[in-house]
mmCIF file of C-alpha atoms in Angstrom:
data_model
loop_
_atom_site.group_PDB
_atom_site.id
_atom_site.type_symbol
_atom_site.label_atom_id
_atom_site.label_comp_id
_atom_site.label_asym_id
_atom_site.label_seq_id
_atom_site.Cartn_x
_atom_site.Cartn_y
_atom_site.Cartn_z
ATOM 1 C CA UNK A 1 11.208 14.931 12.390
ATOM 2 C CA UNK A 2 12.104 18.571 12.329
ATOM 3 C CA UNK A 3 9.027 19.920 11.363
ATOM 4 C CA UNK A 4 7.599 19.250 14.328
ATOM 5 C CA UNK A 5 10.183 21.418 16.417
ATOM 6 C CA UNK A 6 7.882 24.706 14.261
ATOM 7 C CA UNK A 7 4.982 23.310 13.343
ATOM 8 C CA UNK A 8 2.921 25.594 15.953
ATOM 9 C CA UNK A 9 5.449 28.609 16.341
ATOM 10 C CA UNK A 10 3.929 30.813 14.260
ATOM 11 C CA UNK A 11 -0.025 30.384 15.566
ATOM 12 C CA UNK A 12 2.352 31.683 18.752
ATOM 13 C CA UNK A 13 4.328 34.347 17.718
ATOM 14 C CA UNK A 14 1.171 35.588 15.950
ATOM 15 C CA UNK A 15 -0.976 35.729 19.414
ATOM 16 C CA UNK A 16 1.549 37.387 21.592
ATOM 17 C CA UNK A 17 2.090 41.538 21.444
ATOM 18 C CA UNK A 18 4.923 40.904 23.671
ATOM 19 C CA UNK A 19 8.734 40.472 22.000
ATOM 20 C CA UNK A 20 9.748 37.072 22.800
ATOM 21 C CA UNK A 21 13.073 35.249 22.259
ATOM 22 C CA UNK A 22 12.352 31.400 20.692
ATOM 23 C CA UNK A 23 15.020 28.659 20.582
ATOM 24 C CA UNK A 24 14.954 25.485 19.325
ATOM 25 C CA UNK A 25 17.182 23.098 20.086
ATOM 26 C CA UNK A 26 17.638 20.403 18.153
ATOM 27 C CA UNK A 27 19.706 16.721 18.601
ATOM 28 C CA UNK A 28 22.102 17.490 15.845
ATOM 29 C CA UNK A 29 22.692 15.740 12.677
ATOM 30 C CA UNK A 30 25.954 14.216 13.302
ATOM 31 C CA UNK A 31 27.416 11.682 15.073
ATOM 32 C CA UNK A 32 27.211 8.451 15.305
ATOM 33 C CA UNK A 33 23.564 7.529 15.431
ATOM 34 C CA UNK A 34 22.507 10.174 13.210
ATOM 35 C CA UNK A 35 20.799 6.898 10.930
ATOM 36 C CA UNK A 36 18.703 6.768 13.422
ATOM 37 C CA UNK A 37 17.028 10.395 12.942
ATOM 38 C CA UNK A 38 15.400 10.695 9.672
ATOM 39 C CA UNK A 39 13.443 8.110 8.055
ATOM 40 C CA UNK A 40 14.976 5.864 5.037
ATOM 41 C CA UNK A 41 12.525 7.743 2.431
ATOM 42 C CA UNK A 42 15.216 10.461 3.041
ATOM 43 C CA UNK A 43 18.083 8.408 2.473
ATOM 44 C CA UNK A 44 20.478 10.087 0.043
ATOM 45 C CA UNK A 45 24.027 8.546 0.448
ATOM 46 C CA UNK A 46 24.257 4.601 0.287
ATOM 47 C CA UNK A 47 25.200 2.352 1.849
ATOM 48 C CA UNK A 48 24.558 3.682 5.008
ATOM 49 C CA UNK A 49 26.103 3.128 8.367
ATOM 50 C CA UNK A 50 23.173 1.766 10.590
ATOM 51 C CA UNK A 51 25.162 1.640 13.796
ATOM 52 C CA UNK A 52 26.343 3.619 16.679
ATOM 53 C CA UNK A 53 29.453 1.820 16.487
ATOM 54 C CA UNK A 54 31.056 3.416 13.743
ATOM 55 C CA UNK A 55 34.454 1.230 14.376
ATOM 56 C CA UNK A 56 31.714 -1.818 13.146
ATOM 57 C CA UNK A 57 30.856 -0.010 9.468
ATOM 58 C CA UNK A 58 33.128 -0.390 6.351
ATOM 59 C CA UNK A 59 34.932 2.511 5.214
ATOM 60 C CA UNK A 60 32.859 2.219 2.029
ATOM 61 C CA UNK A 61 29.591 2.750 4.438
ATOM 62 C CA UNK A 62 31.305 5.204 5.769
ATOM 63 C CA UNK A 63 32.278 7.918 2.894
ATOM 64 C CA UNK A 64 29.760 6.655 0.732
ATOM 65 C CA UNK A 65 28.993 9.245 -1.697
ATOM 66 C CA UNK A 66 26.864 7.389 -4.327
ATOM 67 C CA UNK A 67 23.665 9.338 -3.941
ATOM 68 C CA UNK A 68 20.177 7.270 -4.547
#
């Protein structure tokens, strides 16, 4: 998950004396098979749409905004 993209960067920014630039880039959390990067356990707004075919989910699954 996203921790991992920092979980060092600080051990290295702390051993270099020289300015550095750091980007992370990350997948992005939209689209259509976002369901498929975070686990359930953070699961807020069900039902879900577990699909990459969005066309294939309700509109219910869709706009769901029925938090768990």
């Amino acid at each position: 998950m996203d921790e991992a993209l920092v979980q060092d960067l600080t051990t290295q920014i702390d051993s270099t004396s020289a300015d550095h630039v750091v980007v992370v880039h990350k997948l992005g959390n939209h689209g259509p098979s976002y369901y498929k990067r975070y686990p359930v356990a953070f699961e807020r707004f069900v039902p879900t749409c577990n699909c990459s075919d969005l066309a294939t989910c309700s509109r219910q699954r869709m706009f769901s905004k029925k938090a768990r």
